[in-house]
């Protein structure tokens, strides 16, 4: 490669104000004569002697008290579930029906409501069912990593409740989860509906 040859470039004339750029007055509306040398710096910078004390952020008071142990996702409130003779609540039954129908998002909402009200011993079981609904929802939306994670969580949470808990045959459910994991590993997100 050759160096540039100036013989092909010619200057017609040089501007009279070529050395002038934007001035302080142009940028911030302050006359340069009013600014001392010690005051020149970045507009957003503060010197060490100018450090400001941190202000406490202003927060409006909450209109309702929220239990910090509960998740608050602004879900609609539901009536307290009615328990039937099988120890299955109406909310749990509705969540399982929604999973069977393929309405996974709605199922996850119902099951989360049940999970919030459940005693500690039941929470992992209900959370496992939520993971199943969310795994199938991720599969339907084409989110392979999300589906894989949710299937793994469902298997981990539901395993200790085998073979049957609250009239749910967990051997069958976990068999479906394992089958779904194999399908997802093979690259398919076409999962058959879980048998809950």
Tab-separated table of C-alpha atoms in Angstrom:
chain	number	residue	atom	x	y	z
A	1	UNK	CA	0.000	0.000	0.000
A	2	UNK	CA	1.327	3.407	-0.926
A	3	UNK	CA	1.314	6.526	1.185
A	4	UNK	CA	-1.286	9.144	0.352
A	5	UNK	CA	-0.274	11.442	-2.407
A	6	UNK	CA	-1.237	15.034	-1.743
A	7	UNK	CA	-0.976	16.117	-5.330
A	8	UNK	CA	-4.550	14.956	-5.943
A	9	UNK	CA	-5.982	16.959	-3.024
A	10	UNK	CA	-6.165	20.691	-3.237
A	11	UNK	CA	-7.441	23.228	-0.763
A	12	UNK	CA	-9.592	25.920	-2.297
A	13	UNK	CA	-9.400	28.205	0.716
A	14	UNK	CA	-9.133	27.995	4.452
A	15	UNK	CA	-12.043	29.169	6.650
A	16	UNK	CA	-11.401	32.277	8.707
A	17	UNK	CA	-12.754	30.711	11.909
A	18	UNK	CA	-11.248	27.218	11.562
A	19	UNK	CA	-9.769	27.281	15.052
A	20	UNK	CA	-13.058	28.060	16.837
A	21	UNK	CA	-15.162	25.292	18.354
A	22	UNK	CA	-18.192	25.430	20.615
A	23	UNK	CA	-17.591	27.745	23.519
A	24	UNK	CA	-18.748	27.454	27.142
A	25	UNK	CA	-21.413	30.056	26.409
A	26	UNK	CA	-22.718	27.925	23.529
A	27	UNK	CA	-22.938	24.797	25.683
A	28	UNK	CA	-24.374	25.986	28.985
A	29	UNK	CA	-25.302	29.635	28.575
A	30	UNK	CA	-22.554	30.859	30.933
A	31	UNK	CA	-20.076	33.516	29.934
A	32	UNK	CA	-16.519	32.182	30.067
A	33	UNK	CA	-15.421	35.282	31.990
A	34	UNK	CA	-17.669	34.283	34.898
A	35	UNK	CA	-16.043	30.862	35.327
A	36	UNK	CA	-12.793	30.542	37.263
A	37	UNK	CA	-10.108	27.990	36.411
A	38	UNK	CA	-10.777	26.059	39.642
A	39	UNK	CA	-14.446	25.675	38.631
A	40	UNK	CA	-13.809	23.991	35.287
A	41	UNK	CA	-14.599	20.289	35.241
A	42	UNK	CA	-17.208	17.798	34.207
A	43	UNK	CA	-20.722	19.054	34.674
A	44	UNK	CA	-21.851	15.961	36.580
A	45	UNK	CA	-18.714	15.562	38.693
A	46	UNK	CA	-18.414	16.613	42.318
A	47	UNK	CA	-15.121	17.276	44.019
A	48	UNK	CA	-14.235	15.581	47.285
A	49	UNK	CA	-14.923	18.763	49.202
A	50	UNK	CA	-18.364	18.897	47.548
A	51	UNK	CA	-19.493	15.422	48.562
A	52	UNK	CA	-23.149	15.271	49.475
A	53	UNK	CA	-24.737	13.154	52.150
A	54	UNK	CA	-26.945	10.398	50.831
A	55	UNK	CA	-30.631	11.133	51.096
A	56	UNK	CA	-33.049	8.536	52.313
A	57	UNK	CA	-35.337	7.588	49.409
A	58	UNK	CA	-38.899	8.755	49.690
A	59	UNK	CA	-41.484	5.969	49.781
A	60	UNK	CA	-45.219	6.190	49.966
A	61	UNK	CA	-46.847	4.130	52.682
A	62	UNK	CA	-48.361	0.869	51.523
A	63	UNK	CA	-52.151	0.803	51.507
A	64	UNK	CA	-52.224	-2.802	52.610
A	65	UNK	CA	-50.014	-4.877	54.827
A	66	UNK	CA	-48.234	-7.669	52.954
A	67	UNK	CA	-46.850	-10.689	54.729
A	68	UNK	CA	-43.144	-10.856	53.731
A	69	UNK	CA	-43.307	-14.656	53.818
A	70	UNK	CA	-45.817	-14.679	50.991
A	71	UNK	CA	-45.129	-13.914	47.351
A	72	UNK	CA	-47.081	-10.934	46.137
A	73	UNK	CA	-47.605	-11.052	42.406
A	74	UNK	CA	-50.898	-9.164	42.447
A	75	UNK	CA	-52.830	-12.351	41.851
A	76	UNK	CA	-56.552	-12.159	42.273
A	77	UNK	CA	-57.690	-13.130	45.714
A	78	UNK	CA	-59.719	-16.290	46.004
A	79	UNK	CA	-61.997	-17.652	48.655
A	80	UNK	CA	-60.534	-20.092	51.138
A	81	UNK	CA	-60.501	-23.555	49.555
A	82	UNK	CA	-63.071	-26.060	50.674
A	83	UNK	CA	-61.641	-29.463	51.523
A	84	UNK	CA	-63.437	-32.579	50.362
A	85	UNK	CA	-63.237	-36.084	51.835
A	86	UNK	CA	-60.136	-36.920	49.756
A	87	UNK	CA	-58.196	-34.078	51.410
A	88	UNK	CA	-58.222	-32.264	48.056
A	89	UNK	CA	-59.207	-28.642	48.033
A	90	UNK	CA	-61.311	-27.005	45.358
A	91	UNK	CA	-58.331	-24.861	44.284
A	92	UNK	CA	-56.077	-27.918	43.937
A	93	UNK	CA	-58.745	-29.789	41.985
A	94	UNK	CA	-59.248	-26.800	39.693
A	95	UNK	CA	-55.478	-26.533	39.103
A	96	UNK	CA	-55.258	-30.219	38.188
A	97	UNK	CA	-58.251	-29.882	35.829
A	98	UNK	CA	-56.564	-26.939	34.114
A	99	UNK	CA	-53.356	-28.964	33.641
A	100	UNK	CA	-55.396	-31.811	32.125
A	101	UNK	CA	-57.065	-29.297	29.774
A	102	UNK	CA	-53.714	-27.820	28.708
A	103	UNK	CA	-54.360	-24.411	30.312
A	104	UNK	CA	-50.955	-24.319	31.975
A	105	UNK	CA	-50.760	-20.633	32.865
A	106	UNK	CA	-54.159	-20.677	34.566
A	107	UNK	CA	-53.225	-23.938	36.313
A	108	UNK	CA	-50.065	-22.353	37.674
A	109	UNK	CA	-52.139	-19.435	39.040
A	110	UNK	CA	-54.616	-21.754	40.806
A	111	UNK	CA	-51.887	-23.973	42.230
A	112	UNK	CA	-49.915	-20.970	43.485
A	113	UNK	CA	-53.010	-19.780	45.339
A	114	UNK	CA	-53.279	-23.206	46.973
A	115	UNK	CA	-49.539	-23.197	47.739
A	116	UNK	CA	-49.796	-19.853	49.577
A	117	UNK	CA	-52.458	-21.181	51.941
A	118	UNK	CA	-50.908	-24.597	52.473
A	119	UNK	CA	-49.158	-25.741	55.645
A	120	UNK	CA	-45.395	-26.128	55.411
A	121	UNK	CA	-45.551	-29.917	54.992
A	122	UNK	CA	-47.653	-29.518	51.813
A	123	UNK	CA	-45.739	-26.713	50.138
A	124	UNK	CA	-43.147	-28.816	48.300
A	125	UNK	CA	-45.891	-31.027	46.876
A	126	UNK	CA	-47.842	-28.034	45.589
A	127	UNK	CA	-44.698	-26.309	44.347
A	128	UNK	CA	-43.863	-29.461	42.378
A	129	UNK	CA	-47.265	-29.295	40.683
A	130	UNK	CA	-46.655	-25.615	39.900
A	131	UNK	CA	-43.327	-26.614	38.308
A	132	UNK	CA	-45.145	-29.154	36.134
A	133	UNK	CA	-47.606	-26.524	34.878
A	134	UNK	CA	-44.797	-24.049	34.212
A	135	UNK	CA	-42.620	-26.679	32.465
A	136	UNK	CA	-45.411	-27.506	30.028
A	137	UNK	CA	-46.076	-23.774	29.552
A	138	UNK	CA	-42.400	-23.202	28.670
A	139	UNK	CA	-42.537	-26.115	26.225
A	140	UNK	CA	-45.630	-24.655	24.549
A	141	UNK	CA	-43.848	-21.307	24.214
A	142	UNK	CA	-40.664	-22.881	22.817
A	143	UNK	CA	-38.459	-22.119	25.834
A	144	UNK	CA	-36.296	-25.237	26.087
A	145	UNK	CA	-33.969	-24.111	28.945
A	146	UNK	CA	-36.927	-22.977	31.048
A	147	UNK	CA	-38.731	-26.262	30.415
A	148	UNK	CA	-35.651	-28.314	31.378
A	149	UNK	CA	-35.193	-26.405	34.650
A	150	UNK	CA	-38.849	-26.677	35.622
A	151	UNK	CA	-38.971	-30.430	34.891
A	152	UNK	CA	-35.899	-30.984	37.068
A	153	UNK	CA	-37.443	-28.955	39.906
A	154	UNK	CA	-40.759	-30.822	39.608
A	155	UNK	CA	-39.017	-34.206	39.889
A	156	UNK	CA	-36.993	-33.044	42.889
A	157	UNK	CA	-39.995	-31.621	44.769
A	158	UNK	CA	-42.499	-34.399	44.028
A	159	UNK	CA	-40.165	-37.392	44.545
A	160	UNK	CA	-40.452	-37.509	48.355
A	161	UNK	CA	-44.261	-37.705	48.141
A	162	UNK	CA	-44.290	-40.943	46.111
A	163	UNK	CA	-46.249	-43.106	45.443
A	164	UNK	CA	-49.477	-41.175	46.105
A	165	UNK	CA	-50.285	-37.910	47.847
A	166	UNK	CA	-53.615	-36.092	48.163
A	167	UNK	CA	-55.158	-38.516	45.658
A	168	UNK	CA	-52.523	-37.701	43.007
A	169	UNK	CA	-50.694	-40.746	41.613
A	170	UNK	CA	-47.160	-39.392	41.704
A	171	UNK	CA	-45.599	-42.514	40.192
A	172	UNK	CA	-47.542	-41.774	36.993
A	173	UNK	CA	-46.851	-38.029	37.177
A	174	UNK	CA	-43.106	-38.539	37.678
A	175	UNK	CA	-43.075	-41.080	34.843
A	176	UNK	CA	-44.533	-38.323	32.625
A	177	UNK	CA	-41.895	-35.888	33.895
A	178	UNK	CA	-39.086	-38.348	33.064
A	179	UNK	CA	-40.585	-38.932	29.614
A	180	UNK	CA	-40.802	-35.181	29.055
A	181	UNK	CA	-37.167	-34.760	30.131
A	182	UNK	CA	-36.112	-37.380	27.571
A	183	UNK	CA	-38.130	-35.656	24.826
A	184	UNK	CA	-36.649	-32.261	25.650
A	185	UNK	CA	-33.113	-33.714	25.683
A	186	UNK	CA	-33.781	-35.140	22.207
A	187	UNK	CA	-34.679	-31.635	21.012
A	188	UNK	CA	-38.477	-31.878	20.934
A	189	UNK	CA	-40.816	-29.622	22.874
A	190	UNK	CA	-43.956	-31.469	21.738
A	191	UNK	CA	-44.847	-32.871	25.149
A	192	UNK	CA	-47.910	-35.053	25.720
A	193	UNK	CA	-50.172	-33.719	28.458
A	194	UNK	CA	-49.195	-34.879	31.939
A	195	UNK	CA	-51.473	-37.397	33.621
A	196	UNK	CA	-52.221	-35.642	36.888
